[in-house]
Coordinates of C-alpha atoms (C1' of nucleotides) in Angstrom, one line a residue:
Chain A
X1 CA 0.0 0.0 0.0
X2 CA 1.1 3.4 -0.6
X3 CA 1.4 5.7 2.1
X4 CA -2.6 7.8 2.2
X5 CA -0.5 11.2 3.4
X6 CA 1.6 10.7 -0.4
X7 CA -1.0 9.8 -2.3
X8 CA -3.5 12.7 -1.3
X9 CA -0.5 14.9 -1.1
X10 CA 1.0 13.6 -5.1
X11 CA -2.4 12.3 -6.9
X12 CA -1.3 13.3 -10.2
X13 CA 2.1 11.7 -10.0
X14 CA 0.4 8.5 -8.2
X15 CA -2.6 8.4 -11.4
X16 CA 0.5 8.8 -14.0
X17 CA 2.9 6.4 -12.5
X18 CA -0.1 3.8 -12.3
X19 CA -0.8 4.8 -16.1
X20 CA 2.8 3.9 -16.5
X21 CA 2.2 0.4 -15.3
X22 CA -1.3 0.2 -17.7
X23 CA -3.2 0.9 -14.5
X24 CA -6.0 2.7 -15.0
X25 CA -7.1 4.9 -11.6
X26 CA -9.3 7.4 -10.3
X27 CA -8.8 8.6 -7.2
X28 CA -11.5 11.5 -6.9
X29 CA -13.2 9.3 -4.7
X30 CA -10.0 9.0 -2.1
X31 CA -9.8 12.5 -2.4
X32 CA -13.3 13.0 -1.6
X33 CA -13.5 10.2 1.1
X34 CA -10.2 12.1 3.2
X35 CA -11.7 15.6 3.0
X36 CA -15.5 13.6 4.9
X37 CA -12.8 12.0 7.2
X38 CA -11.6 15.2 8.9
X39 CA -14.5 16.5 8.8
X40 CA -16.5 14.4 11.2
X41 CA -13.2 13.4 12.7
X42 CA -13.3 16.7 14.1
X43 CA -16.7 16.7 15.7
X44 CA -16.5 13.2 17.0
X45 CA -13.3 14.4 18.9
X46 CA -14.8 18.0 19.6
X47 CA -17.6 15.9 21.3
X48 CA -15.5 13.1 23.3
X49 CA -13.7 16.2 24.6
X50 CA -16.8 17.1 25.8
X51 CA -18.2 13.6 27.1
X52 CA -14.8 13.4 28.8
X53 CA -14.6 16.4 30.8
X54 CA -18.1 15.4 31.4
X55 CA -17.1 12.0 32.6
X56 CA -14.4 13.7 35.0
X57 CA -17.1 16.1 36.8
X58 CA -19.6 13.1 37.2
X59 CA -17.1 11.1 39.2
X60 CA -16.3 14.1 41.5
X61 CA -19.8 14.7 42.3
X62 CA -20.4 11.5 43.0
X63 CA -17.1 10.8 45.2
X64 CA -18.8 14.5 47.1
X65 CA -22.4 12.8 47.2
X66 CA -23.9 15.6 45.3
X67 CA -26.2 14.1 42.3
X68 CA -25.0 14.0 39.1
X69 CA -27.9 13.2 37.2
X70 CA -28.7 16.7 35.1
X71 CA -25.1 15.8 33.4
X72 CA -25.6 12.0 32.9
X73 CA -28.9 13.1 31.2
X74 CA -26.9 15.6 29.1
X75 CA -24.5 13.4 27.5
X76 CA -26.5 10.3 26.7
X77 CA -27.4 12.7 23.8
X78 CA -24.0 13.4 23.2
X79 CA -23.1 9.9 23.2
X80 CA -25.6 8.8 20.6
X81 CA -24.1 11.5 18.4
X82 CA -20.5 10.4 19.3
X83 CA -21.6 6.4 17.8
X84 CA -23.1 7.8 15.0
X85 CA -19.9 9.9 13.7
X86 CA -17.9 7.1 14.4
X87 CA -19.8 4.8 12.5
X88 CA -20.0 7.3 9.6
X89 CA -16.1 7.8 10.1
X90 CA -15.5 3.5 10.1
X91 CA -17.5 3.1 6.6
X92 CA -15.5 5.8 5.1
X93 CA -12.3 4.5 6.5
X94 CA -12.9 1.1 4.8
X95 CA -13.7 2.6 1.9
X96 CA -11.1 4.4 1.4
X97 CA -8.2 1.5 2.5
X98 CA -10.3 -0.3 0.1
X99 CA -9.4 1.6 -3.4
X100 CA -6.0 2.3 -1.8
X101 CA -5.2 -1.0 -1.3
X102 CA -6.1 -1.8 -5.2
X103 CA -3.1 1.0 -5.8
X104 CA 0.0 -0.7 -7.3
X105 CA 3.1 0.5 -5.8
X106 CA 5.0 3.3 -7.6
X107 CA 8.2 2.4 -10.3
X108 CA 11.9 2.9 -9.2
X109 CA 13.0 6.1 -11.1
X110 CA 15.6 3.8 -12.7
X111 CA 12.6 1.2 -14.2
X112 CA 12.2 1.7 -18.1
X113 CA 9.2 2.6 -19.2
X114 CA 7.5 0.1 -21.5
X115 CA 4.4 -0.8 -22.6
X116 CA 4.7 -5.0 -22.9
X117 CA 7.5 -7.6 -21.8
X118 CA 9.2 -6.5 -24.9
X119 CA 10.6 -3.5 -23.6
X120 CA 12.3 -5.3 -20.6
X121 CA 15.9 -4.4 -21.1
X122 CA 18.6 -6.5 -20.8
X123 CA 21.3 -5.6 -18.3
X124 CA 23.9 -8.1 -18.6
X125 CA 24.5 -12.2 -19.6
X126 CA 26.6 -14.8 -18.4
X127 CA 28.2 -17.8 -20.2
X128 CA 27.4 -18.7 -23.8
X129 CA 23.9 -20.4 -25.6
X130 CA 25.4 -24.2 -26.1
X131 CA 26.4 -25.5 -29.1
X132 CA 24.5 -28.5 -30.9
X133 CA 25.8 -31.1 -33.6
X134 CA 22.2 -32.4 -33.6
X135 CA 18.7 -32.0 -32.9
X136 CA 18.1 -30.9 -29.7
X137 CA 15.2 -32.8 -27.5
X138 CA 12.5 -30.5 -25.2
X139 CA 13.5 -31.3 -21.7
X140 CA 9.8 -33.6 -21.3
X141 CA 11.1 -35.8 -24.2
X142 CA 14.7 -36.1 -22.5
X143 CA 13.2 -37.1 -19.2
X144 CA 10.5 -39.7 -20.3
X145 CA 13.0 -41.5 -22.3
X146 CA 15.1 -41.5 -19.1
X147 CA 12.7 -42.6 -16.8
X148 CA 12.7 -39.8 -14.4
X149 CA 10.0 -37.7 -15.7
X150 CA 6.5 -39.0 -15.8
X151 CA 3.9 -36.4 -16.5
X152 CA 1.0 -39.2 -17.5
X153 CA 0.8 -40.9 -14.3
X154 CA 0.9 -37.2 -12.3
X155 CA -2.1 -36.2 -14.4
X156 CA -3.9 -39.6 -13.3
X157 CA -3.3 -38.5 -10.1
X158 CA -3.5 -34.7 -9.5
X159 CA -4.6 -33.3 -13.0
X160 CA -2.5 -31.5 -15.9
X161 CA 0.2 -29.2 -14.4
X162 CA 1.1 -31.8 -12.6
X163 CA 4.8 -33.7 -12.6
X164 CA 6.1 -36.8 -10.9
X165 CA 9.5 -37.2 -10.6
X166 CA 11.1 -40.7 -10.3
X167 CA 14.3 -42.0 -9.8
X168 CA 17.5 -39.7 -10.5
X169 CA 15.1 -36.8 -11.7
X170 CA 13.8 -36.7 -8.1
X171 CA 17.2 -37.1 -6.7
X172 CA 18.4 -34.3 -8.8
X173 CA 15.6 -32.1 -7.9
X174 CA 16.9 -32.8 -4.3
X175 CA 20.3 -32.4 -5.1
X176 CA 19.7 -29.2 -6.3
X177 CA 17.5 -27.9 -3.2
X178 CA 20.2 -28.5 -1.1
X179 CA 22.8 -27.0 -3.4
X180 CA 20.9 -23.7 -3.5
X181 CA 20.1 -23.7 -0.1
X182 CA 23.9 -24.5 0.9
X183 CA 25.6 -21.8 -1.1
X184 CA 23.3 -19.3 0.2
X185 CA 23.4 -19.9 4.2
X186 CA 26.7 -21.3 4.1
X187 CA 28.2 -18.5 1.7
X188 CA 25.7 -15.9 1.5
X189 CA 24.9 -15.2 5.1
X190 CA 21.1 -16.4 5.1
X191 CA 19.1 -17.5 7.3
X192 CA 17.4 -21.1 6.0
X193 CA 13.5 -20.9 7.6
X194 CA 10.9 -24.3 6.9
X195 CA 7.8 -21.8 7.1
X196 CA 4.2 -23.2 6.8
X197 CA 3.1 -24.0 3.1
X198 CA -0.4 -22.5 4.0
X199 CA -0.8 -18.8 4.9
X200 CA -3.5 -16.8 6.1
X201 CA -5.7 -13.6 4.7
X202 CA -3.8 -11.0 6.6
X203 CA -0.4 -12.8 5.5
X204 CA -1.7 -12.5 1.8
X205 CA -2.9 -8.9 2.2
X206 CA 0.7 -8.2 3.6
X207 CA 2.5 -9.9 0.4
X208 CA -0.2 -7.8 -1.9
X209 CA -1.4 -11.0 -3.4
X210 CA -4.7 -9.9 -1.9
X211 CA -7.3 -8.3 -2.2
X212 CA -6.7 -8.2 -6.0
X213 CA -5.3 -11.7 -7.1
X214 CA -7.0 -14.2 -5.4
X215 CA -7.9 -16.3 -8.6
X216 CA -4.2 -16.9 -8.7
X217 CA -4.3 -18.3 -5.8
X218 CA -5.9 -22.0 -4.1
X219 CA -8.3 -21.4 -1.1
X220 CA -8.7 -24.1 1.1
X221 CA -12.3 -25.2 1.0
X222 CA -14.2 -24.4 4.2
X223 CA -10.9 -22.6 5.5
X224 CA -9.7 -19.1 5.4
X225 CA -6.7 -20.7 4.1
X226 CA -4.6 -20.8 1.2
X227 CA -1.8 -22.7 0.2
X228 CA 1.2 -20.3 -0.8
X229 CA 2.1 -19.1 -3.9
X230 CA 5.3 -18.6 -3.1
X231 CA 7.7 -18.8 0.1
X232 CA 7.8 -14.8 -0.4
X233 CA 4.4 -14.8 1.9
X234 CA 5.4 -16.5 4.7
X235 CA 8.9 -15.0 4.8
X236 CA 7.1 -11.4 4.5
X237 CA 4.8 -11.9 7.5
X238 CA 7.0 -13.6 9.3
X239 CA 7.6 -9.9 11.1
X240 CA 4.1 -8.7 10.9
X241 CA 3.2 -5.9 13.5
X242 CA 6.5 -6.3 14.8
X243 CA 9.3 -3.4 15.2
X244 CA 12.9 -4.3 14.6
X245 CA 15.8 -2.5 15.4
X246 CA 17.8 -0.9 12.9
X247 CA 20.9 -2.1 14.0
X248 CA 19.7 -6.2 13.2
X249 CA 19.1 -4.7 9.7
X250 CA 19.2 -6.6 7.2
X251 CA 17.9 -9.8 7.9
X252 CA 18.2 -12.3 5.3
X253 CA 16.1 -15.3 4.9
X254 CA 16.2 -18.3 2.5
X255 CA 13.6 -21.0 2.4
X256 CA 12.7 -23.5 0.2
X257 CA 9.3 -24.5 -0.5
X258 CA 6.7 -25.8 -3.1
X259 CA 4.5 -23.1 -4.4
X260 CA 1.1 -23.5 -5.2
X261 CA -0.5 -21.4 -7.9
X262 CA -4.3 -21.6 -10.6
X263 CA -2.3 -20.6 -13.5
X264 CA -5.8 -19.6 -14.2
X265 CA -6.0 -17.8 -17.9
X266 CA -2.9 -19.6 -18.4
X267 CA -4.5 -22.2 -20.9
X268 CA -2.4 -23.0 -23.8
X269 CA 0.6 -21.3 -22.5
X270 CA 4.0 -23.3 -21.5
X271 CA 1.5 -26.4 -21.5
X272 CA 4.2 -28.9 -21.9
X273 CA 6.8 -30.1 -20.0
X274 CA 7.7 -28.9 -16.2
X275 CA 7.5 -24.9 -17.0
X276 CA 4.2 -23.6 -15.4
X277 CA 3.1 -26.4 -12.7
X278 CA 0.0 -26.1 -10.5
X279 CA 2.9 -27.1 -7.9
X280 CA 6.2 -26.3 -8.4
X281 CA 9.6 -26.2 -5.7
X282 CA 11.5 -23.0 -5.7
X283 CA 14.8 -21.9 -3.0
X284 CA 13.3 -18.3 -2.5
X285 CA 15.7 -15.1 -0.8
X286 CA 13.8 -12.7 1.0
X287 CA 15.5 -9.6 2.6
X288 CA 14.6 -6.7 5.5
X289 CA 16.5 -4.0 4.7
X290 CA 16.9 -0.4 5.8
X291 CA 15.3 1.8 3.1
X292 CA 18.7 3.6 2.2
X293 CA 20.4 0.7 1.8
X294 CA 17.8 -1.4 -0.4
X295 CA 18.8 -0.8 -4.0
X296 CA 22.5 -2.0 -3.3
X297 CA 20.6 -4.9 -1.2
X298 CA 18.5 -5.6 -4.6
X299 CA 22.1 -6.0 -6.7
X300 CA 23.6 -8.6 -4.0
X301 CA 19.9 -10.4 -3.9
X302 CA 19.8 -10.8 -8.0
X303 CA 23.8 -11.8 -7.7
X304 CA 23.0 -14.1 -5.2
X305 CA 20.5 -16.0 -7.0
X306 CA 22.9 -15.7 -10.3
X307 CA 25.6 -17.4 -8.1
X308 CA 23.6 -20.5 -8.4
X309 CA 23.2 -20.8 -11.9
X310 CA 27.1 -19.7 -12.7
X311 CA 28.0 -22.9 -10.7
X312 CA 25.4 -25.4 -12.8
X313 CA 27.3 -23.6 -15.9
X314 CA 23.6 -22.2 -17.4
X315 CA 23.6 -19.8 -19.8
X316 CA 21.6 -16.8 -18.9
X317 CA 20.6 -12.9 -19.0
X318 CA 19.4 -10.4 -16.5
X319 CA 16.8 -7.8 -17.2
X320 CA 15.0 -5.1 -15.8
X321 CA 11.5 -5.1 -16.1
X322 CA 9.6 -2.1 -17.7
X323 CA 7.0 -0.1 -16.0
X324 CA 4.6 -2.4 -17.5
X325 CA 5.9 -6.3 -16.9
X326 CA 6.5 -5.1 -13.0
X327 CA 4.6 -7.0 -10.5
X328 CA 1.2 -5.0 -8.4
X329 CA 3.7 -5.2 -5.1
X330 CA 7.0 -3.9 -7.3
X331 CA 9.2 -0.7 -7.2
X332 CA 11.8 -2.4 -9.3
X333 CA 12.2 -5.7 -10.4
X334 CA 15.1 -8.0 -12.5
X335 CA 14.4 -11.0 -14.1
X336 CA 17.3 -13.9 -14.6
X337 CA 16.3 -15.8 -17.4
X338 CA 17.8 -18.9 -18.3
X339 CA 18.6 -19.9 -22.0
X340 CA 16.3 -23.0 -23.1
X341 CA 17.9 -25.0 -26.0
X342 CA 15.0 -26.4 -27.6
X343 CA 12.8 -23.4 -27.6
X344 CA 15.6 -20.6 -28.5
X345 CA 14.2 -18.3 -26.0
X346 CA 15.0 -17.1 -22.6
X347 CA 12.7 -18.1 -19.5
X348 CA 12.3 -16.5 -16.4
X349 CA 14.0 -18.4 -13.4
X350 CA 14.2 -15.7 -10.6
X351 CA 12.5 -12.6 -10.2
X352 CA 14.3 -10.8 -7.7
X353 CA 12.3 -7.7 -6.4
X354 CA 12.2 -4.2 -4.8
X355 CA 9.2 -3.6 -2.6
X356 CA 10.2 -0.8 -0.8
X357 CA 7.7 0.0 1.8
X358 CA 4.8 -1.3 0.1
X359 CA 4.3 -4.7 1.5
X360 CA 5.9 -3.3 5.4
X361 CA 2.9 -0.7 5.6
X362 CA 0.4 -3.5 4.3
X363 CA 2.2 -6.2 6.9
X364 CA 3.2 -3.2 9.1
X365 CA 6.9 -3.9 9.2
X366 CA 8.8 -1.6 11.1
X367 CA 12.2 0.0 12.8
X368 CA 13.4 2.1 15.1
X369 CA 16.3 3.9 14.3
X370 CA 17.5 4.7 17.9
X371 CA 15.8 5.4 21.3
X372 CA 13.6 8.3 20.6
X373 CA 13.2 8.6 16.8
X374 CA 10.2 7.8 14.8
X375 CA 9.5 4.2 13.7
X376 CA 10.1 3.8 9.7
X377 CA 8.9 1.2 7.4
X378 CA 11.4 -1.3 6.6
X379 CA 12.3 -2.2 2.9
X380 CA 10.9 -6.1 2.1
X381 CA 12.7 -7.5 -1.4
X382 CA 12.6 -11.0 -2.5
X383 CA 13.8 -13.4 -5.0
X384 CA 13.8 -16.5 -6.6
X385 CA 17.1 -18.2 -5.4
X386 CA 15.6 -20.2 -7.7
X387 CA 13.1 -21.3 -9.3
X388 CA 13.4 -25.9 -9.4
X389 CA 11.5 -27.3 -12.1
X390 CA 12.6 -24.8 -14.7
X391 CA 16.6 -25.5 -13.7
X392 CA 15.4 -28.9 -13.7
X393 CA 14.3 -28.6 -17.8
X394 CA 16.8 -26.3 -18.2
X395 CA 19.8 -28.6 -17.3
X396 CA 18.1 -31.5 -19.3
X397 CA 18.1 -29.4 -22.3
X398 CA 22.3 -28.4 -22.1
X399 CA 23.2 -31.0 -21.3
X400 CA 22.0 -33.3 -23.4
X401 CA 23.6 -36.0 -25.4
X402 CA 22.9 -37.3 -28.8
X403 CA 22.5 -40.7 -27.0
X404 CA 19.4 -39.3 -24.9
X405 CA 21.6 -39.4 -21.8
X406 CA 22.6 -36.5 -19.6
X407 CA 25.5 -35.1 -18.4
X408 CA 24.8 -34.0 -14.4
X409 CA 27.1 -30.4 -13.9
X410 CA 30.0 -30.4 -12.1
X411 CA 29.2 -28.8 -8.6
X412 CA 25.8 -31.0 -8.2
X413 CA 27.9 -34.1 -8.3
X414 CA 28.7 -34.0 -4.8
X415 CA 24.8 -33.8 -4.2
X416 CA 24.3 -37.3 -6.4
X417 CA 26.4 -39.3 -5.1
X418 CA 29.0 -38.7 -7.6
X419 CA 26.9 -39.5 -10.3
X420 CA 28.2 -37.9 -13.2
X421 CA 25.6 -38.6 -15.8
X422 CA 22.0 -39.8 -16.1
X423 CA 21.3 -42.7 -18.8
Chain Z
rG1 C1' -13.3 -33.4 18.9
rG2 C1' -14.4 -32.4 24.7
rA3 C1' -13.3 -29.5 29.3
rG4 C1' -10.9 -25.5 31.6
rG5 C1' -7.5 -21.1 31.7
rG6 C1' -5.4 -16.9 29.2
rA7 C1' -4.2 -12.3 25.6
rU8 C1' -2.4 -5.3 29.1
rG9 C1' 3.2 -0.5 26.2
rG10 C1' 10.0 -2.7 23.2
rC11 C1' 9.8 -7.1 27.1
rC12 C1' 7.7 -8.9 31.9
rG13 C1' 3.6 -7.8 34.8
rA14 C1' -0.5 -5.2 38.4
rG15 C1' -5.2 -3.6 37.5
rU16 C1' -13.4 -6.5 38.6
rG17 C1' -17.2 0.3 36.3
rG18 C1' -15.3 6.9 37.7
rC19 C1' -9.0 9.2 42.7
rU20 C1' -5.7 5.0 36.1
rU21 C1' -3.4 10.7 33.5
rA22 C1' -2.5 2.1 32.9
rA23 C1' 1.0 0.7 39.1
rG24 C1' 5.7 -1.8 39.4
rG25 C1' 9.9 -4.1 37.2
rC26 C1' 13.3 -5.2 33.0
rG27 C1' 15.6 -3.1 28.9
rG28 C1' 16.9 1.7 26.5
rC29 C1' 18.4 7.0 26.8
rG30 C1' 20.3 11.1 29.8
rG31 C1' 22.4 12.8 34.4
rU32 C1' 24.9 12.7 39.6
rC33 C1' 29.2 10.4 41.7
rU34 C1' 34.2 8.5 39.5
rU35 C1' 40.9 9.3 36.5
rG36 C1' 37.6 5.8 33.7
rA37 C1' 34.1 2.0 34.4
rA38 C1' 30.7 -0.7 37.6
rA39 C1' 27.4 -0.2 41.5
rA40 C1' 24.1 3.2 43.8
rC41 C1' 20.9 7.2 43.2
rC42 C1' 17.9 10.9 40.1
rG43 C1' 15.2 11.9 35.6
rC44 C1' 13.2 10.6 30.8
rU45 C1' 11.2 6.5 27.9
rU46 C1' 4.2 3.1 23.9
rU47 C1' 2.1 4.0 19.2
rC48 C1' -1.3 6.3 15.7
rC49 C1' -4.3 10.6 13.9
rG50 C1' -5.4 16.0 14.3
rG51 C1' -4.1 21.6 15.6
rG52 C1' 0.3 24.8 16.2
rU53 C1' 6.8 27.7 13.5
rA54 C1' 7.4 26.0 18.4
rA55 C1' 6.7 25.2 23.7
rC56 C1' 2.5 22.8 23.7
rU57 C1' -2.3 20.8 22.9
rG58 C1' -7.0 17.6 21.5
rG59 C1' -8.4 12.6 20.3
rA60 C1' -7.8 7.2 19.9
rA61 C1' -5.8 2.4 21.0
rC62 C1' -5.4 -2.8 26.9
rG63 C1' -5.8 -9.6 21.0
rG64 C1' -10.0 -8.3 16.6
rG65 C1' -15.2 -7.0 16.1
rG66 C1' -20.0 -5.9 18.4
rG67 C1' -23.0 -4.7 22.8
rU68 C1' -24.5 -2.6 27.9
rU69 C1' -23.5 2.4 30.3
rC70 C1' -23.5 9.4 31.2
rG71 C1' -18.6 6.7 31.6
rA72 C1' -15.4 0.2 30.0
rA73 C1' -8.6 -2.5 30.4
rU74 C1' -12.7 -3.9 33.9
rC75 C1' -19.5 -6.3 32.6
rC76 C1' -22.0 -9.1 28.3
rC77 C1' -21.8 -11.5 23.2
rU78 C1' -18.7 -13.1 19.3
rC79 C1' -14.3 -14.3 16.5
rU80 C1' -9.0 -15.2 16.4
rC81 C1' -4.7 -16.9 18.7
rC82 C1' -2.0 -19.1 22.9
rC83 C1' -1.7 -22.4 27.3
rU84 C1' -3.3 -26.9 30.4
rC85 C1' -5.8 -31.6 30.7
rC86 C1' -8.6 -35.6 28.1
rG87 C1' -9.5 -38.2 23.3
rC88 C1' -7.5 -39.1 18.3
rC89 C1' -3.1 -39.1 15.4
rA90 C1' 2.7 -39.2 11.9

RNA sequence: GGAGGGAUGGCCGAGUGGCUUAAGGCGGCGGUCUUGAAAACCGCUUUCCGGGUAACUGGAACGGGGGUUCGAAUCCCUCUCCCUCCGCCA
């Protein structure tokens, strides 16, 4: 959420930055809704003044045994009038944290603007697109041949979207969890958290997933429950309504869990193979950071979650998303997008993100910078650290043989007992 | 699933309708003392929203929501969460 104060002060820039993102919003109605506020604010207070003072006198009198009663008569009035401001003031209050909580958060001055995904601009790439002599396989071809891939018997089961992994493709799915999550408490200085897999309304308000997105997401039936999208929800609330001190800043987390999305309207799209799952693993970094210091925290996050990929010797590319591919919670995002043989095109692997304050004031997030000061919103930024199933493909697909066999990278080995290839 | 007990400021904890402006402690900050430190002592120390250049000042919040009352941390209803015991369970 954007802070009320800015966007009442700056509802021009707010309107245009939206407009940026293909955000259409009015905000004549916020406008409208704050000017009400005050003004029965006001007379509610005006009139507790009143019923307090009041309140004072009645318990004097009665502490001196003279009779209150003319006063008590006086203010029952003046308390009807007080519940009826205050119920006036309550239904403007939601109304207005309603439209304001629809707001998408504002683009990093340092975003490009676009109008598509197209204008996502690449920043920088790593290692080379892999050479073929023959004709490559998709990565669901490779791994049904090999036995470690099986998505008929997971759609018996679950439904499409829906992989079982057998054999060495399971162990290298492992393998590659605790690679991840190795490099990054071990060498990165994170935290590793097992959160729950199911979070909350307030926890999904906090993220920014709702109110607006909840056909992305799977409610629990009967529950006011849904299982996580991402690890990014629980890691976010995990300080809800708390206040940390500046000094413990930053604190980095690293979890890995499965994520759990509809991929509603997603028919048709990415419908083969392990690339958009109804249930998918992913290592995810999540970071609290001090609000000065959260731009040079979103360059280590993104290298962090690179790291990984440099050591399984993928060839990838980083870009920034344009004002338009940027995510509702957003101020600045990059992509890493690995390089998939068999398609010729880059696909997203990590989406390592700038939030700024936008998901602390939803999840109220906060610090105190020393004794007396004023508590500030912390900075929340997260990102893939990354993404399984699509390293997964990805490593089927460059390193492939002509044989159908595959070579297992270097730096996993170690995690596979030393198995250097899968046949 | 059944029975009972709880939720109070950064933390702990007192408070059963108006002398509560939420006691007391811890922690934190400042001071006295000291060459310095510790101890001791003294003072300050919740957050949010308004008004004011400021000193200051008004209001709100005792898990969330609702109710009773002139007045609620306190009484009633309801929801959430936590704890204890019983049952079930990996």
């Amino acid at each position: 959420m954007l802070d009320p104060k800015f966007v009442l002060e700056n509802p021009e820039l707010v309107v245009k930055k939206a407009a940026a993102r293909g955000v259409e919003i009015n905000l004549d109605e916020v406008k409208e809704f704050s000017r009400e506020k005050k003004n029965y604010l006001q007379k509610a207070e005006n009139l507790r003044y009143e019923r307090n003072k009041a309140s004072q006198l009645v318990a004097r009198k009665k502490r001196e045994g003279e009779d209150p009663s003319s006063i008590i008569s006086e203010m029952k009035e003046v308390g009807r009038e007080i519940k009826l401001l205050e119920e006036r003031l309550k239904e403007i209050e939601e109304k207005q944290r309603k439209i304001l909580l629809t707001i998408p958060n504002i683009p990093h001055e340092s975003v490009p603007e676009g109008k598509s995904s197209e204008e996502n601009v690449e920043v920088r790439t790593y290692g080379e697109k892999p050479e073929f002599s023959f004709q490559v396989k998709p990565h669901w071809e490779i791994g049904k041949k090999l036995g470690i891939l099986d998505f008929e018997r997971a759609s018996k089961i679950a439904g499409s979207r829906f992989a079982v992994y057998l054999g060495a493709g399971a162990r290298l799915e492992r393998a590659l969890i605790n690679f991840m999550l190795d490099i990054h408490t071990a060498e990165k200085g994170y935290q590793e958290v097992i959160p729950p897999f199911i979070a909350n309304e307030k926890s999904l308000l906090g993220t920014g997933n709702l109110p607006k997105f909840e056909n992305d997401l799977f409610k629990l039936r009967g529950y006011r429950w849904y299982l996580i999208p991402t690890a990014e929800v629980p890691l976010t609330n995990f300080y809800r309504d708390e206040i940390l001190e500046a000094d413990s800043l930053p604190k980095r987390f690293v979890a890995y869990t499965p994520c759990f999305r509809r991929e509603a309207g997603s028919y048709g799209k990415d419908i083969r193979g392990l690339i958009r799952q109804h249930q998918f693993n992913k290592v995810e970094l999540m970071s609290f950071s001090l609000p000065e210091n959260s731009y040079q925290e979103l360059e280590r996050l993104t290298q962090d979650a690179e790291e990984i990929l440099k050591r399984l010797g993928l060839h990838y590319r980083v870009v920034v998303l344009c004002t338009a591919d940027l995510g509702f919670s957003g101020a600045k995002t990059y992509d890493v997008e690995l390089w998939m043989p068999h398609r010729k095109k880059y696909m997203e692997i990590s989406s390592c993100t700038n939030c700024e304050d936008f998901q602390a004031r939803r999840a109220n997030i906060r610090f105190r910078r020393e004794a007396k000061t004023k508590l500030e919103f912390v900075h929340t930024l997260n990102g893939s650290g990354v993404a399984l199933g699509r390293t997964v493909s990805a490593i089927l697909e460059s390193y492939q043989e002509e044989d159908g066999s595959v070579i297992i990278p270097k730096a996993l080995r170690p995690y596979m007992n030393d198995l250097d290839r899968i046949t």
